[in-house]
mmCIF file of C-alpha atoms and ligand atoms in Angstrom:
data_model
loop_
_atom_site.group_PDB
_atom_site.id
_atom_site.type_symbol
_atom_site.label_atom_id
_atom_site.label_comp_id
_atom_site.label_asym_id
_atom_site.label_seq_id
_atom_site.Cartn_x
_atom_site.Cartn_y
_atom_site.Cartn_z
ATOM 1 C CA UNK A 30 -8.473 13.986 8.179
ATOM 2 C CA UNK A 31 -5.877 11.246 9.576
ATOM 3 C CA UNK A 32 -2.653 12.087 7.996
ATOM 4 C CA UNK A 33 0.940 10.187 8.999
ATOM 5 C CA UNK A 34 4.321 8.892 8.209
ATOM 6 C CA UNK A 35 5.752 5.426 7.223
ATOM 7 C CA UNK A 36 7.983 4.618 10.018
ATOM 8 C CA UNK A 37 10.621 3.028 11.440
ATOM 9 C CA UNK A 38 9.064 -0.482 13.306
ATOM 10 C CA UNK A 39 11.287 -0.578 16.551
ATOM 11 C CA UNK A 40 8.985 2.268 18.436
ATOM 12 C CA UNK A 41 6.252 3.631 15.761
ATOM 13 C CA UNK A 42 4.376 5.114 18.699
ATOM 14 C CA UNK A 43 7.356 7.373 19.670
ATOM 15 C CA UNK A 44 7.961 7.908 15.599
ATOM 16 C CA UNK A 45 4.248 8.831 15.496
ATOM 17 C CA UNK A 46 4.824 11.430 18.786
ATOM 18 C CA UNK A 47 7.661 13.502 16.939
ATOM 19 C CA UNK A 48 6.218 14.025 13.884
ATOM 20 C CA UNK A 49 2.473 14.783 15.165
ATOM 21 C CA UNK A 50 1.230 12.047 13.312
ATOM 22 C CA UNK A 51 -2.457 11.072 13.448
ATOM 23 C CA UNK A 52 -1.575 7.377 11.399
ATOM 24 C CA UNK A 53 1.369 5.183 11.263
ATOM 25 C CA UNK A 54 2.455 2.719 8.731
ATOM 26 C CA UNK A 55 5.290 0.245 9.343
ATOM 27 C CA UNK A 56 6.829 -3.273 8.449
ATOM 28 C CA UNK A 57 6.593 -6.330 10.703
ATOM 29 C CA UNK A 58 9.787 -7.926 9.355
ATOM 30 C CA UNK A 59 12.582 -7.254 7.196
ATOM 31 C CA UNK A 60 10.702 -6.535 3.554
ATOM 32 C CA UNK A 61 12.751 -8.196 1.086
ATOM 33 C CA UNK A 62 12.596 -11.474 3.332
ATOM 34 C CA UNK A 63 10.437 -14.341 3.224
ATOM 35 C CA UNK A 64 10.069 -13.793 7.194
ATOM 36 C CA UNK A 65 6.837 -14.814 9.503
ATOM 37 C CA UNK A 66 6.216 -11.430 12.394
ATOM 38 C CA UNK A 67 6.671 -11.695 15.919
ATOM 39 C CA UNK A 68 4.518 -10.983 18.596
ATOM 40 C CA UNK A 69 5.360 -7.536 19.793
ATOM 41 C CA UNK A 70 5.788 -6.407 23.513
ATOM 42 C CA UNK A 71 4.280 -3.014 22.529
ATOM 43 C CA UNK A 72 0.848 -4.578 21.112
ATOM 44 C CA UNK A 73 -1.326 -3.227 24.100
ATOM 45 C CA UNK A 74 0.404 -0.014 23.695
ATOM 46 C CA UNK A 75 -0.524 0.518 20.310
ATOM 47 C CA UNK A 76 -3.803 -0.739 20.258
ATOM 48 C CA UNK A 77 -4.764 1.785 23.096
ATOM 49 C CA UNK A 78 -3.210 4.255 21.615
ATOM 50 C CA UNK A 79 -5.535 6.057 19.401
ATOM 51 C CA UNK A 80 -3.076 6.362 16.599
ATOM 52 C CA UNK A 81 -4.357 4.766 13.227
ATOM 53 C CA UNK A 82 -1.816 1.785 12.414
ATOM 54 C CA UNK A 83 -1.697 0.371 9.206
ATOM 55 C CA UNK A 84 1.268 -2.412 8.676
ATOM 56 C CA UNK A 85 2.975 -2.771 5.117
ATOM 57 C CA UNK A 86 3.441 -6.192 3.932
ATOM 58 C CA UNK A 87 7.073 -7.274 2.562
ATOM 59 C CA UNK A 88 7.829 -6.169 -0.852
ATOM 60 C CA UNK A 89 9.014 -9.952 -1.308
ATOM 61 C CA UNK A 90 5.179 -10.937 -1.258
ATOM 62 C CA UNK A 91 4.238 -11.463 -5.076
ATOM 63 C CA UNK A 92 0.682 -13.813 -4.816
ATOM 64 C CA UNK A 93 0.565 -13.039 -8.870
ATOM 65 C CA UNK A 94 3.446 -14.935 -9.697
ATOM 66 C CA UNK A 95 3.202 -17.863 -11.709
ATOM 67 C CA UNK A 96 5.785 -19.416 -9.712
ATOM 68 C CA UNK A 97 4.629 -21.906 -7.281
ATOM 69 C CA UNK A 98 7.981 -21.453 -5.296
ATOM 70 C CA UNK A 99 7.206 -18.023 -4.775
ATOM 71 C CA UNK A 100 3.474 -17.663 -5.079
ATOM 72 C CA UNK A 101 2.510 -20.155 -2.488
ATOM 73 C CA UNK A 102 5.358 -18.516 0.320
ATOM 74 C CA UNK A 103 3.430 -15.292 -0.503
ATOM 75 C CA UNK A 104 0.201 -16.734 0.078
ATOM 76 C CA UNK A 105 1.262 -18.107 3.404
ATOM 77 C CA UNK A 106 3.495 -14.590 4.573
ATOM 78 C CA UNK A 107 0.762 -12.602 3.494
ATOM 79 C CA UNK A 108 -2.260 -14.577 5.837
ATOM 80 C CA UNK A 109 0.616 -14.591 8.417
ATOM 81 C CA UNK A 110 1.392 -10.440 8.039
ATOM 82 C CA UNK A 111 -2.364 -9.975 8.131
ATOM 83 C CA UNK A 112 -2.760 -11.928 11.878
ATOM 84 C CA UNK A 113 -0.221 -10.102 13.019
ATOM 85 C CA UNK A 114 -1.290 -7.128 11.805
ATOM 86 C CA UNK A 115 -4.484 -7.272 13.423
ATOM 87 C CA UNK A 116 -2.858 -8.036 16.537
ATOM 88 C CA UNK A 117 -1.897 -4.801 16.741
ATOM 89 C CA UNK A 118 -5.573 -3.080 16.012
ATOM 90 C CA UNK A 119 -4.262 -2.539 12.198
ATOM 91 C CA UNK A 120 -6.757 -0.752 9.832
ATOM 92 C CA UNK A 121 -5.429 -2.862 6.927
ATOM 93 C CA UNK A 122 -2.319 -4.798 5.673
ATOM 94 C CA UNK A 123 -0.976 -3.066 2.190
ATOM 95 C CA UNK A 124 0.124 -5.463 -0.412
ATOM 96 C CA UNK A 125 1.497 -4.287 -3.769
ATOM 97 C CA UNK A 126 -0.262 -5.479 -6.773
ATOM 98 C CA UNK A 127 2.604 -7.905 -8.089
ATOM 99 C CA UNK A 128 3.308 -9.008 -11.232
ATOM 100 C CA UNK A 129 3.892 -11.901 -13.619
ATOM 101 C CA UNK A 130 6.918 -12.473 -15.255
ATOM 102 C CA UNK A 131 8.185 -11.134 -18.900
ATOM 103 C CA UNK A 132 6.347 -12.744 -21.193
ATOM 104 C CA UNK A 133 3.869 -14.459 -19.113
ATOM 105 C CA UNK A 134 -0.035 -13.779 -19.221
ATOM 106 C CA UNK A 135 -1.296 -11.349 -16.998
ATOM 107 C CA UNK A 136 -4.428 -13.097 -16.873
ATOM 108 C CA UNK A 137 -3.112 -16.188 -14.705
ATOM 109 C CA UNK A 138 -1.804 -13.207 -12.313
ATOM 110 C CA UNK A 139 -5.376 -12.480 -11.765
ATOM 111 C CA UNK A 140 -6.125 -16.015 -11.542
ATOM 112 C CA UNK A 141 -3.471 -16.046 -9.032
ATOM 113 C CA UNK A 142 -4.942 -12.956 -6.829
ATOM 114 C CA UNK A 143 -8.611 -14.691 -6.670
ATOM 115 C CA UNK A 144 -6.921 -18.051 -5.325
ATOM 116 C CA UNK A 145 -4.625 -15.853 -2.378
ATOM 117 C CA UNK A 146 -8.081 -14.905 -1.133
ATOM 118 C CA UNK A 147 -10.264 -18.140 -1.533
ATOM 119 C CA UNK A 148 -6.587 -19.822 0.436
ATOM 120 C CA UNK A 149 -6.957 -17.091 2.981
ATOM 121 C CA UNK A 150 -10.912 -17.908 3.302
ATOM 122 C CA UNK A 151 -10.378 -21.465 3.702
ATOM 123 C CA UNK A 152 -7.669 -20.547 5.944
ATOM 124 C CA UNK A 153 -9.915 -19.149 8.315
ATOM 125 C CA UNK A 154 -10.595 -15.423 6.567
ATOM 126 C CA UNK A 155 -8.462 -12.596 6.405
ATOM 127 C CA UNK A 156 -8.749 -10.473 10.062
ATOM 128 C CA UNK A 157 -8.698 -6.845 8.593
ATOM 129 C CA UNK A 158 -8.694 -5.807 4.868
ATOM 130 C CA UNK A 159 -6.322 -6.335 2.167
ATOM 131 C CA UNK A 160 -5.351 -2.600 0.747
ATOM 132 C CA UNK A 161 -4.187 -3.873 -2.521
ATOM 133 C CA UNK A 162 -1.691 -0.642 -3.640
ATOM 134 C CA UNK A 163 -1.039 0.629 -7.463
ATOM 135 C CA UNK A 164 2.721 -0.230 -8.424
ATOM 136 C CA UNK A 165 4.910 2.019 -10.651
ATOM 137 C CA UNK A 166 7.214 -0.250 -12.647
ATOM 138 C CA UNK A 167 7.354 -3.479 -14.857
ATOM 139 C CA UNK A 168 5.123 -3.635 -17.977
ATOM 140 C CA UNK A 169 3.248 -7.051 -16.479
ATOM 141 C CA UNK A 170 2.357 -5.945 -13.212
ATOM 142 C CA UNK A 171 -1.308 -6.186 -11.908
ATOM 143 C CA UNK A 172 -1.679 -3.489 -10.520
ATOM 144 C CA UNK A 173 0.174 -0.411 -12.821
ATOM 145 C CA UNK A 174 -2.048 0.666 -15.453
ATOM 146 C CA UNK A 175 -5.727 0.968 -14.523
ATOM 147 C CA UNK A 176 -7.025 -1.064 -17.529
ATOM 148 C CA UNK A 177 -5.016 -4.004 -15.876
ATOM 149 C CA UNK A 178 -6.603 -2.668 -12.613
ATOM 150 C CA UNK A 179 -9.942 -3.509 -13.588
ATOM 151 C CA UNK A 180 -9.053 -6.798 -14.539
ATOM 152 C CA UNK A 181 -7.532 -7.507 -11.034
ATOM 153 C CA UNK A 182 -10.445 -6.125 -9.357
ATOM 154 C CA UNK A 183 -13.016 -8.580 -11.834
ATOM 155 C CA UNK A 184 -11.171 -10.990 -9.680
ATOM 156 C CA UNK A 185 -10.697 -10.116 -6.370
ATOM 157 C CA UNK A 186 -13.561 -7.342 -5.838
ATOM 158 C CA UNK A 187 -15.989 -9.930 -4.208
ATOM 159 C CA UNK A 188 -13.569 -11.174 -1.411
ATOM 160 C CA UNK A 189 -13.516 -7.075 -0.236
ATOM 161 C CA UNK A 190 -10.364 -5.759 -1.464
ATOM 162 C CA UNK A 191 -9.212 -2.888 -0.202
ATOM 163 C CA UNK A 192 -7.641 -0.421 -2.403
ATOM 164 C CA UNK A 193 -4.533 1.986 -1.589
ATOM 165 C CA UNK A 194 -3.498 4.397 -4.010
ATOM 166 C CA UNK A 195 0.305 5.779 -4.244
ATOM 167 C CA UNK A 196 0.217 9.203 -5.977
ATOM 168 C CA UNK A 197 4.223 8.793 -6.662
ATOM 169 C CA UNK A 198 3.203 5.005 -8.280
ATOM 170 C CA UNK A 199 0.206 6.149 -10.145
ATOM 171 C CA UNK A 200 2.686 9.126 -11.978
ATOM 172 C CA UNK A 201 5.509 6.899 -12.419
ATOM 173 C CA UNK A 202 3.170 4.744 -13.345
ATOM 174 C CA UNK A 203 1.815 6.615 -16.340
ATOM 175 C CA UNK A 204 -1.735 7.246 -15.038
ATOM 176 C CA UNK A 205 -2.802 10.820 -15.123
ATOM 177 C CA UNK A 206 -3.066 12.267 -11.762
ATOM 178 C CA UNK A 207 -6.137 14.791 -12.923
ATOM 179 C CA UNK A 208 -9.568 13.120 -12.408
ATOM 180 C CA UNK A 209 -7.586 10.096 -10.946
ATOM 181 C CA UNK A 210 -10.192 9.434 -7.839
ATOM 182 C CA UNK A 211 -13.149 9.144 -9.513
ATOM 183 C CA UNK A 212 -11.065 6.845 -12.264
ATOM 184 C CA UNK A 213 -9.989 4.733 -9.496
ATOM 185 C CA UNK A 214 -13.809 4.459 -7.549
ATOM 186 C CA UNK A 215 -15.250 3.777 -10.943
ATOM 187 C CA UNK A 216 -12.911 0.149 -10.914
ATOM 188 C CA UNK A 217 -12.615 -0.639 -7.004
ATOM 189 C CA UNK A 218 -15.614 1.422 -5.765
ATOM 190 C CA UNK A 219 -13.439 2.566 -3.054
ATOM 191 C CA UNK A 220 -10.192 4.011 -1.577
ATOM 192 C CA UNK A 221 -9.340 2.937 1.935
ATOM 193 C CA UNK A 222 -5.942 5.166 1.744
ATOM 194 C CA UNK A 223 -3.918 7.654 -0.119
ATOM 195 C CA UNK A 224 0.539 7.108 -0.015
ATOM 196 C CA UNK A 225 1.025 11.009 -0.771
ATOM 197 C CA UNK A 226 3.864 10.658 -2.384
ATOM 198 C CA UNK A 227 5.951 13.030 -4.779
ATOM 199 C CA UNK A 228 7.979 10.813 -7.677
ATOM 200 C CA UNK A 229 11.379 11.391 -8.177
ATOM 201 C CA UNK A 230 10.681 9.818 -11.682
ATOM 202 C CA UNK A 231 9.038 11.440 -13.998
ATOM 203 C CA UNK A 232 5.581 10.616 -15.514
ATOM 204 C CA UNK A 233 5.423 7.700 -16.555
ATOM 205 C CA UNK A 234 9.367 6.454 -16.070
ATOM 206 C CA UNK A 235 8.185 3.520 -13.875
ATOM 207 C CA UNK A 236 10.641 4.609 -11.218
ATOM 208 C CA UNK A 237 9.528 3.595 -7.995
ATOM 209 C CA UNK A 238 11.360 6.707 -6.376
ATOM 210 C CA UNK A 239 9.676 8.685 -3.280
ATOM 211 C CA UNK A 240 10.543 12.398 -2.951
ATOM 212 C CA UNK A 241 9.092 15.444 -0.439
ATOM 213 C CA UNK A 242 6.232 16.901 -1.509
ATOM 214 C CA UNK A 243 7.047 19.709 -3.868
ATOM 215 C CA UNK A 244 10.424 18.440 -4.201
ATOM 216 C CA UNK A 245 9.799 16.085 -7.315
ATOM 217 C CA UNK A 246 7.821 16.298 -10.232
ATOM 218 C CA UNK A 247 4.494 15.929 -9.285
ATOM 219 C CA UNK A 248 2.190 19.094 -9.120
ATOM 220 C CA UNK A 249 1.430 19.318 -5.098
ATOM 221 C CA UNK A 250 -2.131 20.471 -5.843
ATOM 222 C CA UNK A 251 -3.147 17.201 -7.030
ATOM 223 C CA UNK A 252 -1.878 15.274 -4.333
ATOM 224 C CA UNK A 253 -3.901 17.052 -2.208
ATOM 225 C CA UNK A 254 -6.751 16.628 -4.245
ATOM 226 C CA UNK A 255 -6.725 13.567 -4.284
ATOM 227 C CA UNK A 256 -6.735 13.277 -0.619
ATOM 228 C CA UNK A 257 -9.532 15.572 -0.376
ATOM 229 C CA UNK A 258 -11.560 13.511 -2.876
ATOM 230 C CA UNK A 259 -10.954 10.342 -1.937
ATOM 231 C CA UNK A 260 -11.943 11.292 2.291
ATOM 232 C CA UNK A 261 -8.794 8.617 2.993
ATOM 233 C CA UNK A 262 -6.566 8.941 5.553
ATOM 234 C CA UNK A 263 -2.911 9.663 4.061
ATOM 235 C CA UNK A 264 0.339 8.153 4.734
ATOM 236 C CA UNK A 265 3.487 9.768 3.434
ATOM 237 C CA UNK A 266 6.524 7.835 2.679
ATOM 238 C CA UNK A 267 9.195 10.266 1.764
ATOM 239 C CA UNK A 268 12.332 10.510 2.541
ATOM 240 C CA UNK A 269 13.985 12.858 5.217
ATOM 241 C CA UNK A 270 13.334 11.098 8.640
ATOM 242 C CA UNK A 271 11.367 13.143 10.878
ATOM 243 C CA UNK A 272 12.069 16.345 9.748
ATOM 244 C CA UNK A 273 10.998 15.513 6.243
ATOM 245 C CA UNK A 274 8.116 13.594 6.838
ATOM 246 C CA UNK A 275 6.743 16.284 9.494
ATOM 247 C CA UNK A 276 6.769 19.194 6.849
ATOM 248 C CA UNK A 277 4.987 16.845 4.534
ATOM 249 C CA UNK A 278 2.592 16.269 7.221
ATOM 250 C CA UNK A 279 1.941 19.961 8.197
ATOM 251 C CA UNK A 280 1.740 20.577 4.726
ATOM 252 C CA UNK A 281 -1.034 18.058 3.381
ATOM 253 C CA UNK A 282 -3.092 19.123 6.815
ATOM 254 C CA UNK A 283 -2.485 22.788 5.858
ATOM 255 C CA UNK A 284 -3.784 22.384 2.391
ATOM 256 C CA UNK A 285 -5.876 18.778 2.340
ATOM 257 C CA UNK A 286 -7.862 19.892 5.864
ATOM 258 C CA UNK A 287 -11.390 20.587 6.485
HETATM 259 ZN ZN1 ZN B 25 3.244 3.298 -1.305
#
């Protein structure tokens, strides 16, 4: 059982060290900005060093929309987040499932998702996997509801999408939390990693709002269910720095272990 923290990016070894982390999850760049990563003087170090790294793309990356001016940028930041990421041993780059504006079909977003894979084929193939992760809010996103879900994955299942689910998304979300493993292997076939999150929100709100395990409205038991069904490694990313994130730690290895 790998279980970790979303971190800080200026030192997520060191981040990893003081909360006993097993996994770490940060960003490359700034996430609201169109911006391409760096190569990073600690890339040796953190491919050596055992720990599980899995890089978060920028929120700003939307390869659904059906606007070219922001579509294509994704397209490009998200082949250039996935090199880098790679660079640095990654297990997979997460991408949220993005969304097509008010009004607009959701279908072309799923048109849109099947050509950000054939670009990143013809662009020489993506290095690691894509974790595709569930979203909590809007009403035309791709990746909220799980009927839409199995629409995205009709069109992006044979490039090998990887799929991350976010227990604080899927709530806010409005997808039942019992059962929700199985529900989720029957569409994608697999779960590459669980964001054990508690939601702020309540079910169903579509408020993208992280809380402590225990400390928001989603029953504990189930996110650790879900972790035990799923056999994922787990990434928290609640709020509370590193005294926060530890207790969530001890706690899923307490209860999700073995
Ligand atoms: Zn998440």
């Amino acid at each position: 059982m790998r279980i970790g923290a979303h971190v800080d990016s200026a030192d997520p070894l060191a981040e990893a060290a003081a909360r006993g982390a097993e996994a770490v999850q940060f960003f490359l760049t700034d996430p609201q900005k169109y911006n391409s990563p760096k190569p990073r003087a600690d890339a040796e170090q953190i491919r050596a060093s055992g720990i599980d790294v899995y890089v978060h793309a920028p929120y700003i990356i939307n390869v659904a929309s059906p606007n070219n001016r922001i579509r294509i940028p994704s397209r490009k930041l998200l082949m250039a987040h996935a090199r880098a990421a790679a660079e640095l041993g990654a297990k997979g780059l997460i991408v949220h499932g993005g969304h097509v504006g008010s009004g607009a079909d959701l279908e072309a977003g799923f048109a849109n998702w099947r050509k950000a894979f054939e670009y990143a084929e013809n662009d020489g193939g993506l290095p690691l996997p894509v974790l595709i992760e569930n979203t909590a809010g809007g009403d035309n996103a791709c990746a909220r509801r799980f009927d839409a879900l199995a629409r995205l994955w009709d069109a992006v299942g044979s490039f090998g999408a990887g799929f991350c689910l976010d227990t604080c998304h899927a709530f806010a979300g409005g997808e039942d939390l019992v059962g929700i493993v199985d529900r989720v292997k029957a569409i994608t076939g697999r779960i590459d990693l669980i964001h054990a999150n508690d939601s702020k929100g309540g079910f169903d709100s579509g408020q993208d709002r992280h809380d402590n395990l225990g400390s928001g409205k989603i029953d504990t038991e189930l996110v650790v269910a879900a972790i035990r069904a799923s056999g994922a490694p787990a990434i928290v990313e609640t709020p509370g720095g590193i005294d926060g994130q530890t207790a969530d730690i001890a706690l899923l290895r307490e209860r999700a272990g073995n």
